[in-house]
mmCIF file of C-alpha atoms in Angstrom:
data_model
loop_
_atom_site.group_PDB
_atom_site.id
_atom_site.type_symbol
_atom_site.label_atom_id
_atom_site.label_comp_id
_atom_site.label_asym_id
_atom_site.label_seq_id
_atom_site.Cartn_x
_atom_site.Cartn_y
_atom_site.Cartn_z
ATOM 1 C CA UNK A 16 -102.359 -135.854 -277.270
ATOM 2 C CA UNK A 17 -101.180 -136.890 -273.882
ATOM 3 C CA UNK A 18 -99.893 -133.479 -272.987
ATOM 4 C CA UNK A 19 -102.948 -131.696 -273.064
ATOM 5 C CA UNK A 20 -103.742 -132.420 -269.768
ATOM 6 C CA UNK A 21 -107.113 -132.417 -267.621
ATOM 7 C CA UNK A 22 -109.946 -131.107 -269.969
ATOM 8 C CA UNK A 23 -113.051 -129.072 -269.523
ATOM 9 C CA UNK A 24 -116.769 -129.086 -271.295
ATOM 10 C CA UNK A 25 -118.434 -126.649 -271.759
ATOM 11 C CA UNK A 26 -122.278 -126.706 -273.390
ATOM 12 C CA UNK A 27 -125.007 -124.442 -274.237
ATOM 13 C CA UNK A 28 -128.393 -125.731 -274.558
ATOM 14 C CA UNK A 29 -131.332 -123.991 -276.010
ATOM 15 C CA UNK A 30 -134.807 -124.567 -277.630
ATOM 16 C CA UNK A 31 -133.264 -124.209 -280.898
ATOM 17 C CA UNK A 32 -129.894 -126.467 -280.482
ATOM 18 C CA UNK A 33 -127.328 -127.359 -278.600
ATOM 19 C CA UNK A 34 -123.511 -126.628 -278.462
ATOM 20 C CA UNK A 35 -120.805 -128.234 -276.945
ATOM 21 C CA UNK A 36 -116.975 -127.149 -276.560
ATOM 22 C CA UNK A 37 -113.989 -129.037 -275.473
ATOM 23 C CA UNK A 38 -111.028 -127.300 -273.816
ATOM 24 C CA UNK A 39 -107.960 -127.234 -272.275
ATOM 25 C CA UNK A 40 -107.064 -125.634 -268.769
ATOM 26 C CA UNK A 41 -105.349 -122.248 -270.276
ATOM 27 C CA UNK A 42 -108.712 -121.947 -272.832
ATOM 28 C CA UNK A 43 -107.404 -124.107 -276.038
ATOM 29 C CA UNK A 44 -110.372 -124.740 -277.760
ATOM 30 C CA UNK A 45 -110.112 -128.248 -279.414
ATOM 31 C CA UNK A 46 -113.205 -128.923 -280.918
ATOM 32 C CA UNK A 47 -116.840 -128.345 -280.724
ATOM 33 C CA UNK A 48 -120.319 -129.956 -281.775
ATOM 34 C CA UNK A 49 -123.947 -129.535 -282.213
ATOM 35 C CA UNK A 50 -127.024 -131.274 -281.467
ATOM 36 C CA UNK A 51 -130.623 -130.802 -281.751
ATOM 37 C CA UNK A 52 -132.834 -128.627 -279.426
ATOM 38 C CA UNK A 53 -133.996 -129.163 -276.144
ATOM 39 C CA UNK A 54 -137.302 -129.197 -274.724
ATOM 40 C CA UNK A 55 -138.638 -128.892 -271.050
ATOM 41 C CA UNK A 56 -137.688 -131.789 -269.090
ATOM 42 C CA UNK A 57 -141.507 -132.096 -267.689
ATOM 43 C CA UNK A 58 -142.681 -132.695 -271.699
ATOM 44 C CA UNK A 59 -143.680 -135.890 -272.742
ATOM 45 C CA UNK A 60 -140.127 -137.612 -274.749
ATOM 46 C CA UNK A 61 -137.959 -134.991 -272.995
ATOM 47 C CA UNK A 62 -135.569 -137.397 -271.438
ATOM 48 C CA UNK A 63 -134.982 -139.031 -274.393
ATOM 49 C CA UNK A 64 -134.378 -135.731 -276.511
ATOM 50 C CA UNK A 65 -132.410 -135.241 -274.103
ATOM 51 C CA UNK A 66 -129.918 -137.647 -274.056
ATOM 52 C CA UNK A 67 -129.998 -137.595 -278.409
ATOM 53 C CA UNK A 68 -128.619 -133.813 -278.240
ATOM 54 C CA UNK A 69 -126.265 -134.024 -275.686
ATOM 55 C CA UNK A 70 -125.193 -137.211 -276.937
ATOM 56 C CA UNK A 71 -124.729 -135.755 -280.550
ATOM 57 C CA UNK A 72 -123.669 -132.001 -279.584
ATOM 58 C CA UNK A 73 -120.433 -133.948 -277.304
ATOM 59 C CA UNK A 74 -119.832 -136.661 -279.404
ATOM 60 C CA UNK A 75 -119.040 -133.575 -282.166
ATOM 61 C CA UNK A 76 -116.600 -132.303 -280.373
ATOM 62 C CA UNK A 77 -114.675 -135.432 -279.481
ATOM 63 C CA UNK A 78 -114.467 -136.339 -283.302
ATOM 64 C CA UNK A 79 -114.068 -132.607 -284.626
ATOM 65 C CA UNK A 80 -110.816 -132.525 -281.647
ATOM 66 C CA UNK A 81 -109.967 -136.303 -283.028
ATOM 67 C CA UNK A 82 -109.643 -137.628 -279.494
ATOM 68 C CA UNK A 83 -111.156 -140.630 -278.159
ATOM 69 C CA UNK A 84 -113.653 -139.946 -275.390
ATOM 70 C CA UNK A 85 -112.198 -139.884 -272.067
ATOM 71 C CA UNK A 86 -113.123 -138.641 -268.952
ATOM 72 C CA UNK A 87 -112.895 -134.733 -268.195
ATOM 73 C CA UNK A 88 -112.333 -132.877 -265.221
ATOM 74 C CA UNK A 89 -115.058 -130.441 -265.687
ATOM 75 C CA UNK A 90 -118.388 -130.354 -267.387
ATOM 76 C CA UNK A 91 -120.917 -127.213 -267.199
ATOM 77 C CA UNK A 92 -124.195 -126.933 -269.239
ATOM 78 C CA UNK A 93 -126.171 -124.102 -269.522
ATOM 79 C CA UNK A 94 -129.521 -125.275 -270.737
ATOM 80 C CA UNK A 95 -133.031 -124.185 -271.309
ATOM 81 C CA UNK A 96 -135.570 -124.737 -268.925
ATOM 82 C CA UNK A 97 -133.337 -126.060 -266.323
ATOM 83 C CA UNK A 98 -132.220 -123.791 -262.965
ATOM 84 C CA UNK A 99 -129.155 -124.805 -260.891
ATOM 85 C CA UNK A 100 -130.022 -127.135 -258.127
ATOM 86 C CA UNK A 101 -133.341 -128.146 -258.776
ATOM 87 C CA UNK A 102 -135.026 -131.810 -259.415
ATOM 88 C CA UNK A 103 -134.116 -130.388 -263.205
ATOM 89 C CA UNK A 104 -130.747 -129.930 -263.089
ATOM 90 C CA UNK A 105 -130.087 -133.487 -260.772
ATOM 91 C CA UNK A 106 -132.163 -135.180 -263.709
ATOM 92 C CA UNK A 107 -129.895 -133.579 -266.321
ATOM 93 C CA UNK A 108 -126.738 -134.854 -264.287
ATOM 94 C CA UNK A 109 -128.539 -138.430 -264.323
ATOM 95 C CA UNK A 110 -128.959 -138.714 -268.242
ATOM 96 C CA UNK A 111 -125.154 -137.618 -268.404
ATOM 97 C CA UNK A 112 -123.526 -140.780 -266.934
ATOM 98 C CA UNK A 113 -124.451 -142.530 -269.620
ATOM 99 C CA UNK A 114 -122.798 -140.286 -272.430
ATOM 100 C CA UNK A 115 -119.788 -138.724 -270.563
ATOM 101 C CA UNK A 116 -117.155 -139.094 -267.676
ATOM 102 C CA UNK A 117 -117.026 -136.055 -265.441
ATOM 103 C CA UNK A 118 -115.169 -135.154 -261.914
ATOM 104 C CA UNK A 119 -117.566 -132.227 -261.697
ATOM 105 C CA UNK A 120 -120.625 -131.432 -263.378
ATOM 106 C CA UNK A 121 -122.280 -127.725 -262.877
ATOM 107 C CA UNK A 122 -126.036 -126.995 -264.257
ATOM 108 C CA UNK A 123 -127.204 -124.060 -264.680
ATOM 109 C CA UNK A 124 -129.837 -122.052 -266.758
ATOM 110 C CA UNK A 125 -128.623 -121.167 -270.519
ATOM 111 C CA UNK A 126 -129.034 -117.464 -269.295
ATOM 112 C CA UNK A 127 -126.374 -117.732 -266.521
ATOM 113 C CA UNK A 128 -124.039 -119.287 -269.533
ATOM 114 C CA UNK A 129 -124.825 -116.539 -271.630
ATOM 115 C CA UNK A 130 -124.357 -113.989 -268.658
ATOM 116 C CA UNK A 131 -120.887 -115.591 -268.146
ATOM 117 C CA UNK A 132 -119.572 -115.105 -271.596
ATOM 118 C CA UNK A 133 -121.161 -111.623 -272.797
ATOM 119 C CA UNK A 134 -118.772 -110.544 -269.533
ATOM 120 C CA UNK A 135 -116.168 -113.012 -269.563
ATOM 121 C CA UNK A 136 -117.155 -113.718 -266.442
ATOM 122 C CA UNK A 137 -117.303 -110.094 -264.752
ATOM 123 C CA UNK A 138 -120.167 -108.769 -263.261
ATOM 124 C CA UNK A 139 -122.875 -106.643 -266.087
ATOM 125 C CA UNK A 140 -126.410 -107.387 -267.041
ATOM 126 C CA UNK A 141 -127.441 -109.135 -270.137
ATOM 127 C CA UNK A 142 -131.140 -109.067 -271.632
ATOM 128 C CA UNK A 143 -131.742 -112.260 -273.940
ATOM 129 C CA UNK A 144 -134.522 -112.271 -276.844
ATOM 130 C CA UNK A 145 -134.575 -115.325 -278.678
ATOM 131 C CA UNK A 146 -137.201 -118.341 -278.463
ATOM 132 C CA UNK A 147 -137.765 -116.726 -275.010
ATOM 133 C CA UNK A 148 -136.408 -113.711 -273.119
ATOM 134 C CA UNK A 149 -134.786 -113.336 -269.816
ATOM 135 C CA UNK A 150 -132.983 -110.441 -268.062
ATOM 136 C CA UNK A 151 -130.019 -111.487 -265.744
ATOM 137 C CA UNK A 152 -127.373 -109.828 -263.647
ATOM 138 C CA UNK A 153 -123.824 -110.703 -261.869
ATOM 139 C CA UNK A 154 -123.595 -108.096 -259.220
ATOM 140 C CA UNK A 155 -120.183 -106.930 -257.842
ATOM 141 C CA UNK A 156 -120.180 -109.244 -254.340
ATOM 142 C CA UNK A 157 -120.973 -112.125 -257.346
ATOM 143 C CA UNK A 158 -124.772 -112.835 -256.602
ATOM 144 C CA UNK A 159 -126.880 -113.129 -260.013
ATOM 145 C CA UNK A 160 -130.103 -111.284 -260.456
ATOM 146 C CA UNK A 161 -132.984 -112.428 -262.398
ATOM 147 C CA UNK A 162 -135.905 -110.892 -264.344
ATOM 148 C CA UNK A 163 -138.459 -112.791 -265.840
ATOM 149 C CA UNK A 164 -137.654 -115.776 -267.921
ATOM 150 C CA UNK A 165 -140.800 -117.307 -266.993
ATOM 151 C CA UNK A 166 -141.277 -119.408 -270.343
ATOM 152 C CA UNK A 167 -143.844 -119.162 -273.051
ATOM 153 C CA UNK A 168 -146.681 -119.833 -271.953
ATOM 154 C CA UNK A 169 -146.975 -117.634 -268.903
ATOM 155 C CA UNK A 170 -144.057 -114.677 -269.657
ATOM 156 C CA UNK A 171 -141.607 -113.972 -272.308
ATOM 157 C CA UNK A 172 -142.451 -110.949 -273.725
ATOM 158 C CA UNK A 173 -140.373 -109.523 -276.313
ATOM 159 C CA UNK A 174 -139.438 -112.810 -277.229
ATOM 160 C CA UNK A 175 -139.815 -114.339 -281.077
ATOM 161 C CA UNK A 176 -142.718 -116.487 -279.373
ATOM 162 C CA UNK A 177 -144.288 -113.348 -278.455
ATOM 163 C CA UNK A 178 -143.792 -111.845 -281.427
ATOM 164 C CA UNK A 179 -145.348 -113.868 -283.610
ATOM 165 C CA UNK A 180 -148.296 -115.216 -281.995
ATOM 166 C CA UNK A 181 -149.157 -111.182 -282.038
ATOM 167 C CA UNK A 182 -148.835 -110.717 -285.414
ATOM 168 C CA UNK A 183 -150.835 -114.065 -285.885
ATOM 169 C CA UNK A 184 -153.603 -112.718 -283.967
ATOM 170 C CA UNK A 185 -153.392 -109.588 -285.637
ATOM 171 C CA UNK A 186 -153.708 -111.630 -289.187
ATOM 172 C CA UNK A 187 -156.737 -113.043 -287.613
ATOM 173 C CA UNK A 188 -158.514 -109.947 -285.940
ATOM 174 C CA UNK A 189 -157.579 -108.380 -289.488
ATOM 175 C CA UNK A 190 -159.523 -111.152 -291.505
ATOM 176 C CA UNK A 191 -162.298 -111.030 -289.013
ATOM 177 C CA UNK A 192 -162.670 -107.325 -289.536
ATOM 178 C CA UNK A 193 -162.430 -106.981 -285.531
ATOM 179 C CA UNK A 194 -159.229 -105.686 -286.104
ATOM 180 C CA UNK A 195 -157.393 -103.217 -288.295
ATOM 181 C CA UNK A 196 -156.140 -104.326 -291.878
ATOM 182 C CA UNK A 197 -152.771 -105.665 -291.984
ATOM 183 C CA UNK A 198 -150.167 -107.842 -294.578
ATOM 184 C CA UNK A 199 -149.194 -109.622 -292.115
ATOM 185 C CA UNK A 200 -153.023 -111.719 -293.098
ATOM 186 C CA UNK A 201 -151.568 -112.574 -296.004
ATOM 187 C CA UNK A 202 -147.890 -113.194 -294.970
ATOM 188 C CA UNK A 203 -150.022 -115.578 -292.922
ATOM 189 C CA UNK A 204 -151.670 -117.792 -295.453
ATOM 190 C CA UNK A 205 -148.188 -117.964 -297.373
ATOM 191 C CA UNK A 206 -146.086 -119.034 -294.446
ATOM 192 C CA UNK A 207 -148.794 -122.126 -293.790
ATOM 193 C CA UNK A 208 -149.451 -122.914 -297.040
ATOM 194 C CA UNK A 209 -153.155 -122.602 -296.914
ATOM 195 C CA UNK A 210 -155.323 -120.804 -299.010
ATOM 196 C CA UNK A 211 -158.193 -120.650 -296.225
ATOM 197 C CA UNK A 212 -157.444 -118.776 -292.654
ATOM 198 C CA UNK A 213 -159.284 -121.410 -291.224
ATOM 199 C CA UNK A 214 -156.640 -123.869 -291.946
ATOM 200 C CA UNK A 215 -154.216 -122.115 -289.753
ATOM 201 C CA UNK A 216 -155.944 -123.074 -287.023
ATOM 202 C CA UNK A 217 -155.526 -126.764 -287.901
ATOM 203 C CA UNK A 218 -151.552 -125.899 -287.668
ATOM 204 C CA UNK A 219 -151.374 -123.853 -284.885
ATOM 205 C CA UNK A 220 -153.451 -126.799 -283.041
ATOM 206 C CA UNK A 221 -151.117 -129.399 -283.619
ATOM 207 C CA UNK A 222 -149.025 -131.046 -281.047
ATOM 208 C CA UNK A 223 -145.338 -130.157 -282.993
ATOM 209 C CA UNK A 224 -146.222 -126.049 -283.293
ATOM 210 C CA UNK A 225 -145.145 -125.109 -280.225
ATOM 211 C CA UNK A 226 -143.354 -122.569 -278.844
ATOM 212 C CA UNK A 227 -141.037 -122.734 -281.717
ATOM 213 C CA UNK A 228 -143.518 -122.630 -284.387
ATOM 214 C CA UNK A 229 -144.994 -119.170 -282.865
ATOM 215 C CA UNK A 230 -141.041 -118.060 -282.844
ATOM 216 C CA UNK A 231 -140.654 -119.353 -286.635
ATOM 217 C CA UNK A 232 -143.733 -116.764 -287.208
ATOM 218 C CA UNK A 233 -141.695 -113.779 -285.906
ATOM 219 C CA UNK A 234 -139.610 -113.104 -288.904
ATOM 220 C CA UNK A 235 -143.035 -112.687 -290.864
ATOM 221 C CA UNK A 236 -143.703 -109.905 -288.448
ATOM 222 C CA UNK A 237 -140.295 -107.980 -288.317
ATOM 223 C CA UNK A 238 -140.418 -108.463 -292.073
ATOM 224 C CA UNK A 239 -143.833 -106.531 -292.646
ATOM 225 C CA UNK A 240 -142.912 -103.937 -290.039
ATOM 226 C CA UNK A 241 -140.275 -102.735 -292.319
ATOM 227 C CA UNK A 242 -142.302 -102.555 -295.199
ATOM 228 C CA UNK A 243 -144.011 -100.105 -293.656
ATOM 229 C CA UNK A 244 -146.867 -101.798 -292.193
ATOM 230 C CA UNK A 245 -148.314 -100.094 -289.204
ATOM 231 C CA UNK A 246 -149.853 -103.133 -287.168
ATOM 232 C CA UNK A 247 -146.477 -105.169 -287.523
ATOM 233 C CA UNK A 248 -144.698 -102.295 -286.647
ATOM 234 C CA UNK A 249 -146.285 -101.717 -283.527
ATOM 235 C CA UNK A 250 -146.118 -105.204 -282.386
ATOM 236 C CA UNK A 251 -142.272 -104.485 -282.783
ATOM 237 C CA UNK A 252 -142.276 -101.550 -280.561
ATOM 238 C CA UNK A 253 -144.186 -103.266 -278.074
ATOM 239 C CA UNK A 254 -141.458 -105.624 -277.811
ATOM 240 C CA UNK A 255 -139.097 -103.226 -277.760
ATOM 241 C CA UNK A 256 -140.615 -101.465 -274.601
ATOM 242 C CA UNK A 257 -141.116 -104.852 -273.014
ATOM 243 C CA UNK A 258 -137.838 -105.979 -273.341
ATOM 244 C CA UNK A 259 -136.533 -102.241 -272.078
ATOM 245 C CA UNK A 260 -139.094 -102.780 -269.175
ATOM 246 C CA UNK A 261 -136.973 -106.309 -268.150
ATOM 247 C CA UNK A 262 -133.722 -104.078 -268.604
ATOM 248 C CA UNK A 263 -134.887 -101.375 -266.383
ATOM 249 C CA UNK A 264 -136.052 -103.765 -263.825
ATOM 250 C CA UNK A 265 -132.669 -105.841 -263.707
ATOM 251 C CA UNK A 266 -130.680 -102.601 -263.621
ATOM 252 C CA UNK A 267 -132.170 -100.795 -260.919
ATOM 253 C CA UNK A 268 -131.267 -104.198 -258.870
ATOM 254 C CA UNK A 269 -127.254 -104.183 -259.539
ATOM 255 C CA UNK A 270 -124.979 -102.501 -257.020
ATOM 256 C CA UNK A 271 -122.244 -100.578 -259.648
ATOM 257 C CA UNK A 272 -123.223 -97.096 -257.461
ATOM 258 C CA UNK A 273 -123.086 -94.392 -260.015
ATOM 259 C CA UNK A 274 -121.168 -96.073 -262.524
ATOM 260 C CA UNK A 275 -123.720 -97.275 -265.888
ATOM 261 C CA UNK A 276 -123.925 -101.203 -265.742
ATOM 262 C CA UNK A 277 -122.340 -102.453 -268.582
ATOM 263 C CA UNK A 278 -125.477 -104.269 -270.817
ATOM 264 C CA UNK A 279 -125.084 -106.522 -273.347
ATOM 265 C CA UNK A 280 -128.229 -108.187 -276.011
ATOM 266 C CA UNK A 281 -128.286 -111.584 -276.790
ATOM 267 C CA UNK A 282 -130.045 -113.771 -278.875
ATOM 268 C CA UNK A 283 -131.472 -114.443 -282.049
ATOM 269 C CA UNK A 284 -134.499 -111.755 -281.933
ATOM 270 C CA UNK A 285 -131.918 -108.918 -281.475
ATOM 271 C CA UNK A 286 -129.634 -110.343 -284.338
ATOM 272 C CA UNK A 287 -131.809 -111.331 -286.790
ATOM 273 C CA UNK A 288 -135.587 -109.635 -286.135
ATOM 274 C CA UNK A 289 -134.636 -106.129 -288.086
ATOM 275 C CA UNK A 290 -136.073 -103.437 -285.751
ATOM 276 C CA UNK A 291 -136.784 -104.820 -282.586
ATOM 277 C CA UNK A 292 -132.779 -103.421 -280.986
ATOM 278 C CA UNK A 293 -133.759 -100.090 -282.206
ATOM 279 C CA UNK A 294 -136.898 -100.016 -280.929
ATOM 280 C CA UNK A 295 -135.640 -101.543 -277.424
ATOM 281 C CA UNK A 296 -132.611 -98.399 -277.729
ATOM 282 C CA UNK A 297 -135.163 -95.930 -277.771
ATOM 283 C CA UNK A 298 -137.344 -97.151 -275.221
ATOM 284 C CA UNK A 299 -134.562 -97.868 -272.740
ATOM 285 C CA UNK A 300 -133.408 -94.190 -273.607
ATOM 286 C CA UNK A 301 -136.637 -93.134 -272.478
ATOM 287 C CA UNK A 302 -136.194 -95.144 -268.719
ATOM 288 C CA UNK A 303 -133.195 -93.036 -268.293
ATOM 289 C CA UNK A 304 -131.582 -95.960 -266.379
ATOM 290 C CA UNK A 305 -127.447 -95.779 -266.068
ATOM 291 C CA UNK A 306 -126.452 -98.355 -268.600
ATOM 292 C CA UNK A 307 -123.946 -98.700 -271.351
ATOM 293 C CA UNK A 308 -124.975 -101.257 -274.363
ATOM 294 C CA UNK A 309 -121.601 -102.923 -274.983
ATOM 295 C CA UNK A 310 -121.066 -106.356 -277.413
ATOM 296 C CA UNK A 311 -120.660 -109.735 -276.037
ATOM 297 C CA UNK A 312 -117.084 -110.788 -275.211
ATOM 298 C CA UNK A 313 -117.870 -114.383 -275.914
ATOM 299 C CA UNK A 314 -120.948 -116.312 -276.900
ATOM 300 C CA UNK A 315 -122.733 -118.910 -274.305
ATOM 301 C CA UNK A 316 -120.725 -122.264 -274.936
ATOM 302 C CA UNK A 317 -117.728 -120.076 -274.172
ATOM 303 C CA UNK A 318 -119.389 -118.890 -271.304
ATOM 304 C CA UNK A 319 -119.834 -122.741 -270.553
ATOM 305 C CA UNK A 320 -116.658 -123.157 -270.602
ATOM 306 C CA UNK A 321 -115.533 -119.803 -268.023
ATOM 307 C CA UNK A 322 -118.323 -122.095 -265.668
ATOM 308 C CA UNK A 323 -116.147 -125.403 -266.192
ATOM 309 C CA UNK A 324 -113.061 -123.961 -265.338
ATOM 310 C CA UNK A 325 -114.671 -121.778 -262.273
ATOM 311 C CA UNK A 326 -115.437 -124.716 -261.270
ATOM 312 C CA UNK A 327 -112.472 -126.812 -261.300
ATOM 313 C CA UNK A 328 -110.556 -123.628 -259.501
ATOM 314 C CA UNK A 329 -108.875 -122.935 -262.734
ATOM 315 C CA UNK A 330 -107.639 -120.034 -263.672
ATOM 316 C CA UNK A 331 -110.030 -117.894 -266.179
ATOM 317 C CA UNK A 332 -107.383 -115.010 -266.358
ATOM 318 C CA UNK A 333 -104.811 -117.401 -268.095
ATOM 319 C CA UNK A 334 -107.803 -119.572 -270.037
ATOM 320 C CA UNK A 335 -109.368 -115.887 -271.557
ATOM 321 C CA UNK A 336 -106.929 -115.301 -274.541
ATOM 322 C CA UNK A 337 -107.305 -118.003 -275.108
ATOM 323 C CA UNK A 338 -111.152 -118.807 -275.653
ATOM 324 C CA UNK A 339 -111.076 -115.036 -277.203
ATOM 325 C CA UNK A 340 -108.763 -116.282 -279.762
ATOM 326 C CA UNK A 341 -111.010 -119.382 -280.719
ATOM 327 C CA UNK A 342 -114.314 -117.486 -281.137
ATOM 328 C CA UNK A 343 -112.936 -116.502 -284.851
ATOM 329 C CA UNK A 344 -113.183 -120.769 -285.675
ATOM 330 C CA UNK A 345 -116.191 -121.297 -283.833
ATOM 331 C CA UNK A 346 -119.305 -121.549 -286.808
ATOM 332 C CA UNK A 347 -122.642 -120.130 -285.207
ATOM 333 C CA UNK A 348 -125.527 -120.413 -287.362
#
């Protein structure tokens, strides 16, 4: 094990969970882990949530590489919530003393990870839809631009939040006749349990729901939109054209002259919500922007990792075949 040489971590961090990676300089990937979700470092407990993932998503890939813990050269987290030099990102670099030993530690959003490894580090656009959305560029002279990603309560349309606290107010405008009829009131009633709609309130109320109980809600919706249902289906293709509206925005910002901007989707909304791509597709078709959809090189803890080595000054042309070759082992739920 002593000729590995310096190592690098890389970790994604989202609402849903957390992933580390550990690597070698010339991209060996050597093990990886997962923790729990994060939350926003201003909630109440988010410190020591905090510290559990990271601890548990890092302390996976030490025993999955079967190498005592030891200090690294490099470690870069891309995390929810969090943006690169802000009271955030020094807190985040505060709670990791305590669980690793780092010459350099880089912070960053979980977008700018994701950005990094849909383009292996080369400049193109990404739009996210998952818990939230954000749309997020690497220009050619390397500066990142930014479109929403304002969070759930204020922004993040398009996302699985979005989604389904539409289609639960749709259940509820449909039982309270104010609204058209819809399955999704029933859908409703079975995903809570209840056999009353007023008991829904009583779980949408409750401190746990969340963000990520509205999100949980979404699949309900995309479900009921392909069975035909005309109120789901429209909340779908409003996503659709919201998430096209973020794409258009970014686009028009990025300096590739009159070549398209290569544009890659991530997250869990565009894999696993059936519908929502297609109806983004046609509404981006419809902006007429200069855009090519191409498929993620690498997922987000690789794109952690093309930030660790960036910035340790190695080199990511000799560390890419080899973090391609590993993305076949890596297990993504």
């Amino acid at each position: 094990m002593g000729t590995l040489g310096p190592l690098v971590v890389g970790v994604d961090g989202g609402q849903t969970s957390t992933r580390c990676v550990l690597a070698t300089l010339d991209g060996r990937l050597l093990g990886q882990g997962v923790g729990s979700g994060l939350t926003h470092l201003a909630a109440e407990g988010s410190r020591e949530r905090y510290v559990a993932a990271l601890g548990e998503a890092i302390g996976g890939a030490w025993r999955e590489a079967a190498l005592a813990p030891r200090a690294v050269e490099t470690i870069a987290l891309g995390l929810t919530g969090v943006e690169g030099g802000t009271v955030e990102a020094e807190t985040v670099g505060v709670l990791l003393d305590s669980l690793i030993e780092a010459r350099w530690v880089t912070v960053e959003n979980d977008g700018v990870t994701a950005l990094y490894g849909a383009h292996a580090g080369r400049p193109g656009a990404i739009v996210i839809s998952g818990t939230g959305t954000l749309g997020l560029g690497l220009r050619q002279d390397g500066h990142r631009v930014r479109v929403g990603g304002w969070g759930w309560l204020v922004g993040d349309e398009g996302s699985a939040v979005a989604i389904g606290r539409s289609g639960l107010r749709a259940a509820l405008a449909a039982f309270d006749a104010v609204g058209p009829p819809t399955a999704l009131e029933s859908s409703v009633r079975r995903h809570f349990g209840v056999d009353r709609m007023h008991d829904v309130k009583r779980r949408v109320y409750a401190t746990a729901f969340g963000a990520r109980g509205f999100a949980a809600l979404a699949t309900i919706v995309a479900a009921a939109a392909a069975g035909g249902d005309a109120v789901a289906g429209e909340i779908i293709s409003q996503a659709g054209r919201d998430l096209a509206r973020t794409a258009a925005a970014l686009l028009s910002r990025l300096d590739f002259g009159d070549e398209p901007v290569p544009l890659a989707l991530v997250g869990g909304g565009f894999e696993h919500l059936e519908g929502l791509r297609a109806a983004f597709e046609t509404a981006l078709a419809a902006s007429r922007v200069r855009t090519r959809l191409v498929s993620p090189d690498l997922p987000p803890v690789l794109g952690a990792v093309l930030l660790a080595l960036r910035a340790c000054e190695a080199s990511l042309t000799a560390a890419l075949p080899g973090l391609r070759a590993s993305t076949g082992t890596l297990r993504f739920a």
